[in-house]
């Protein structure tokens, strides 16, 4: 099956009980058993539910994965994947990432003994230098949120798979955890799991598992759900051992989506391909319009030849997605006034729905990152992020044009 066919058919055969063409919402917490220990494979809905199972099969197929687990949110999916690790393990993380992921890592998981190092993963030497003897995972978000930097997934995989000695100079050769007589640590002890948060690109434009990554994570709240009406997450992999651990934690920790949410997500995902094509077409036009406008200082969009990693984007992605970030000329307050003046771009967190959104990352999505740290990463108070929807692009550009007429020197809030 090709991508669009999978979106509509994978996991979604006619209902075996009734013949219903569309997978029913199995709104049940439990299942009547024929006799003690005799049932149809379903015993309790935190553990397994037919609607959720259909979604998991659909999403796994879209990522080219063998296995999938659906969660109540993207953060629940991220937490479940981090459960692969134990206290004392170290994770190398991309330094430009969703603020909520940073908050989970820095304020929750460090209390359980996990250690995180944030690096600019566009710099492969910095990645190698960050590896320690106890490094067990690379957490890759690409394109990054909100600066739309790209990380070379294949290069991350190569570093993760290379023998420790070849990875970089920072590994202390006298570390007690490395047997001194063993120059090549056995793969089991040595492996670094490569996880890619593929939320921004969606599986339609980027297939991290095909590039060698081990696990893909999604906030299905975004492009996969696609209509800003449901929160969800997913973890997809073809590695049975990883899947078993994630599945165990899905049940043990319990962050599962309701059957209705699973159904909404599955319905949204059926049209992922056509929506993504429209998002990317509109985003390209919006990015080009902004780049040519004299009041715009800088535009961040992987589909622009001016993007420093445009070539990597062309290699790694089959389209450039629907997210565009930019800064305006003039004082930072102008960005806030600009956001307040939009008509079709709703001022809202989140992304990936059919409707266009504008957000001020410093005060909204990335407000949980301390100001100094945020600015060090380039997420300044003047940055704006657009989730370009699939409305008529002329209306979207018209909306941006009217807001750009705001004088540079303006201070204080313009009326919305
Ligand atoms: C890239 C990325 N990953 C993960 C998440 C978390 O997903 P959720 O809000 O569904 O928990 C988000 C949310 O904005 C995100 O943008």
PDB file of N, CA, C and O and ligand atoms in Angstrom, residues 72-76 78 98 101 141 143 145 197 199-200 217-222 231-233 350-351 365 385, ligand 1:
ATOM      1  N   UNK A  72      -2.433   9.366  25.439  1.00  0.00           N
ATOM      2  CA  UNK A  72      -3.393  10.444  25.676  1.00  0.00           C
ATOM      3  C   UNK A  72      -2.865  11.800  25.241  1.00  0.00           C
ATOM      4  O   UNK A  72      -3.636  12.747  25.071  1.00  0.00           O
ATOM      5  N   UNK A  73      -1.555  11.929  25.073  1.00  0.00           N
ATOM      6  CA  UNK A  73      -0.958  13.185  24.594  1.00  0.00           C
ATOM      7  C   UNK A  73       0.438  12.886  24.057  1.00  0.00           C
ATOM      8  O   UNK A  73       0.980  11.796  24.308  1.00  0.00           O
ATOM      9  N   UNK A  74       0.993  13.867  23.375  1.00  0.00           N
ATOM     10  CA  UNK A  74       2.382  13.711  22.922  1.00  0.00           C
ATOM     11  C   UNK A  74       3.317  13.564  24.111  1.00  0.00           C
ATOM     12  O   UNK A  74       4.286  12.799  24.076  1.00  0.00           O
ATOM     13  N   UNK A  75       3.040  14.304  25.192  1.00  0.00           N
ATOM     14  CA  UNK A  75       3.910  14.216  26.366  1.00  0.00           C
ATOM     15  C   UNK A  75       3.831  12.832  27.009  1.00  0.00           C
ATOM     16  O   UNK A  75       4.836  12.328  27.524  1.00  0.00           O
ATOM     17  N   UNK A  76       2.641  12.221  26.985  1.00  0.00           N
ATOM     18  CA  UNK A  76       2.521  10.864  27.534  1.00  0.00           C
ATOM     19  C   UNK A  76       3.343   9.891  26.682  1.00  0.00           C
ATOM     20  O   UNK A  76       3.986   8.969  27.213  1.00  0.00           O
ATOM     21  N   UNK A  78       6.062  10.691  24.961  1.00  0.00           N
ATOM     22  CA  UNK A  78       7.463  10.986  25.268  1.00  0.00           C
ATOM     23  C   UNK A  78       7.862  10.334  26.595  1.00  0.00           C
ATOM     24  O   UNK A  78       8.915   9.691  26.690  1.00  0.00           O
ATOM     25  N   UNK A  98      10.546  21.556  21.654  1.00  0.00           N
ATOM     26  CA  UNK A  98       9.284  21.956  22.260  1.00  0.00           C
ATOM     27  C   UNK A  98       9.487  22.201  23.760  1.00  0.00           C
ATOM     28  O   UNK A  98      10.068  21.362  24.463  1.00  0.00           O
ATOM     29  N   UNK A 101       8.608  19.500  26.280  1.00  0.00           N
ATOM     30  CA  UNK A 101       9.555  18.377  26.347  1.00  0.00           C
ATOM     31  C   UNK A 101      10.720  18.774  27.244  1.00  0.00           C
ATOM     32  O   UNK A 101      11.157  17.995  28.105  1.00  0.00           O
ATOM     33  N   UNK A 141      14.624  16.348  17.557  1.00  0.00           N
ATOM     34  CA  UNK A 141      13.382  16.944  17.065  1.00  0.00           C
ATOM     35  C   UNK A 141      13.764  17.663  15.786  1.00  0.00           C
ATOM     36  O   UNK A 141      14.605  18.558  15.811  1.00  0.00           O
ATOM     37  N   UNK A 143      12.002  19.048  11.844  1.00  0.00           N
ATOM     38  CA  UNK A 143      12.519  20.380  12.099  1.00  0.00           C
ATOM     39  C   UNK A 143      12.219  20.792  13.537  1.00  0.00           C
ATOM     40  O   UNK A 143      11.232  20.347  14.121  1.00  0.00           O
ATOM     41  N   UNK A 145      11.396  23.149  16.884  1.00  0.00           N
ATOM     42  CA  UNK A 145      10.303  24.037  17.277  1.00  0.00           C
ATOM     43  C   UNK A 145      10.882  25.096  18.212  1.00  0.00           C
ATOM     44  O   UNK A 145      11.345  24.736  19.286  1.00  0.00           O
ATOM     45  N   UNK A 197      11.321  13.009  17.294  1.00  0.00           N
ATOM     46  CA  UNK A 197       9.995  13.615  17.412  1.00  0.00           C
ATOM     47  C   UNK A 197       9.658  14.151  16.026  1.00  0.00           C
ATOM     48  O   UNK A 197      10.232  15.142  15.568  1.00  0.00           O
ATOM     49  N   UNK A 199       6.792  15.280  14.890  1.00  0.00           N
ATOM     50  CA  UNK A 199       5.528  16.026  14.908  1.00  0.00           C
ATOM     51  C   UNK A 199       5.456  17.092  13.813  1.00  0.00           C
ATOM     52  O   UNK A 199       4.447  17.223  13.131  1.00  0.00           O
ATOM     53  N   UNK A 200       6.546  17.856  13.655  1.00  0.00           N
ATOM     54  CA  UNK A 200       6.491  18.993  12.731  1.00  0.00           C
ATOM     55  C   UNK A 200       6.393  18.555  11.269  1.00  0.00           C
ATOM     56  O   UNK A 200       5.686  19.171  10.489  1.00  0.00           O
ATOM     57  N   UNK A 217       8.319   9.515  17.705  1.00  0.00           N
ATOM     58  CA  UNK A 217       7.297  10.000  18.629  1.00  0.00           C
ATOM     59  C   UNK A 217       6.496  11.094  17.926  1.00  0.00           C
ATOM     60  O   UNK A 217       7.060  11.850  17.126  1.00  0.00           O
ATOM     61  N   UNK A 218       5.198  11.127  18.217  1.00  0.00           N
ATOM     62  CA  UNK A 218       4.344  12.190  17.671  1.00  0.00           C
ATOM     63  C   UNK A 218       3.469  12.795  18.738  1.00  0.00           C
ATOM     64  O   UNK A 218       2.954  12.078  19.599  1.00  0.00           O
ATOM     65  N   UNK A 219       3.261  14.093  18.620  1.00  0.00           N
ATOM     66  CA  UNK A 219       2.080  14.686  19.199  1.00  0.00           C
ATOM     67  C   UNK A 219       1.038  14.578  18.092  1.00  0.00           C
ATOM     68  O   UNK A 219       1.081  15.343  17.123  1.00  0.00           O
ATOM     69  N   UNK A 220       0.114  13.625  18.219  1.00  0.00           N
ATOM     70  CA  UNK A 220      -0.914  13.465  17.168  1.00  0.00           C
ATOM     71  C   UNK A 220      -1.959  14.579  17.250  1.00  0.00           C
ATOM     72  O   UNK A 220      -2.817  14.700  16.377  1.00  0.00           O
ATOM     73  N   UNK A 221      -1.844  15.378  18.318  1.00  0.00           N
ATOM     74  CA  UNK A 221      -2.654  16.588  18.460  1.00  0.00           C
ATOM     75  C   UNK A 221      -2.493  17.487  17.233  1.00  0.00           C
ATOM     76  O   UNK A 221      -3.382  18.275  16.920  1.00  0.00           O
ATOM     77  N   UNK A 222      -1.348  17.376  16.557  1.00  0.00           N
ATOM     78  CA  UNK A 222      -0.966  18.332  15.530  1.00  0.00           C
ATOM     79  C   UNK A 222      -1.427  17.860  14.145  1.00  0.00           C
ATOM     80  O   UNK A 222      -2.608  17.704  13.938  1.00  0.00           O
ATOM     81  N   UNK A 231      -6.465  15.860  21.610  1.00  0.00           N
ATOM     82  CA  UNK A 231      -5.077  15.783  22.087  1.00  0.00           C
ATOM     83  C   UNK A 231      -4.669  14.306  22.097  1.00  0.00           C
ATOM     84  O   UNK A 231      -5.444  13.452  22.545  1.00  0.00           O
ATOM     85  N   UNK A 232      -3.481  14.020  21.589  1.00  0.00           N
ATOM     86  CA  UNK A 232      -3.035  12.619  21.574  1.00  0.00           C
ATOM     87  C   UNK A 232      -1.562  12.505  21.254  1.00  0.00           C
ATOM     88  O   UNK A 232      -0.910  13.486  20.873  1.00  0.00           O
ATOM     89  N   UNK A 233      -1.033  11.308  21.402  1.00  0.00           N
ATOM     90  CA  UNK A 233       0.371  11.064  21.089  1.00  0.00           C
ATOM     91  C   UNK A 233       0.574   9.641  20.618  1.00  0.00           C
ATOM     92  O   UNK A 233      -0.326   8.802  20.734  1.00  0.00           O
ATOM     93  N   UNK A 350      -0.273  25.517  19.916  1.00  0.00           N
ATOM     94  CA  UNK A 350      -0.503  24.337  19.075  1.00  0.00           C
ATOM     95  C   UNK A 350      -0.281  24.655  17.590  1.00  0.00           C
ATOM     96  O   UNK A 350       0.074  25.789  17.219  1.00  0.00           O
ATOM     97  N   UNK A 351      -0.472  23.660  16.765  1.00  0.00           N
ATOM     98  CA  UNK A 351      -0.167  23.755  15.334  1.00  0.00           C
ATOM     99  C   UNK A 351      -0.771  22.552  14.630  1.00  0.00           C
ATOM    100  O   UNK A 351      -1.252  21.626  15.279  1.00  0.00           O
ATOM    101  N   UNK A 365       4.305  28.937  23.769  1.00  0.00           N
ATOM    102  CA  UNK A 365       4.778  27.540  23.761  1.00  0.00           C
ATOM    103  C   UNK A 365       6.097  27.324  24.494  1.00  0.00           C
ATOM    104  O   UNK A 365       6.368  26.238  24.985  1.00  0.00           O
ATOM    105  N   UNK A 385       5.720  32.622  15.338  1.00  0.00           N
ATOM    106  CA  UNK A 385       5.626  31.318  14.664  1.00  0.00           C
ATOM    107  C   UNK A 385       4.235  31.176  14.058  1.00  0.00           C
ATOM    108  O   UNK A 385       3.239  31.425  14.726  1.00  0.00           O
TER     109      UNK A 385
HETATM  110  C1  LIG B   1       7.227  18.967  18.627  1.00  0.00           C
HETATM  111  C2  LIG B   1       6.263  18.633  19.739  1.00  0.00           C
HETATM  112  N1  LIG B   1       6.418  17.486  20.420  1.00  0.00           N
HETATM  113  C3  LIG B   1       5.585  17.149  21.435  1.00  0.00           C
HETATM  114  C4  LIG B   1       4.554  17.985  21.825  1.00  0.00           C
HETATM  115  C5  LIG B   1       3.677  17.586  22.981  1.00  0.00           C
HETATM  116  O1  LIG B   1       2.449  17.098  22.515  1.00  0.00           O
HETATM  117  P1  LIG B   1       1.070  17.215  23.319  1.00  0.00           P
HETATM  118  O2  LIG B   1       0.741  18.660  23.448  1.00  0.00           O
HETATM  119  O3  LIG B   1       0.126  16.434  22.467  1.00  0.00           O
HETATM  120  O4  LIG B   1       1.285  16.575  24.658  1.00  0.00           O
HETATM  121  C6  LIG B   1       4.348  19.172  21.124  1.00  0.00           C
HETATM  122  C7  LIG B   1       3.241  20.069  21.523  1.00  0.00           C
HETATM  123  O5  LIG B   1       3.143  21.202  21.123  1.00  0.00           O
HETATM  124  C8  LIG B   1       5.228  19.509  20.063  1.00  0.00           C
HETATM  125  O6  LIG B   1       5.096  20.668  19.365  1.00  0.00           O
END
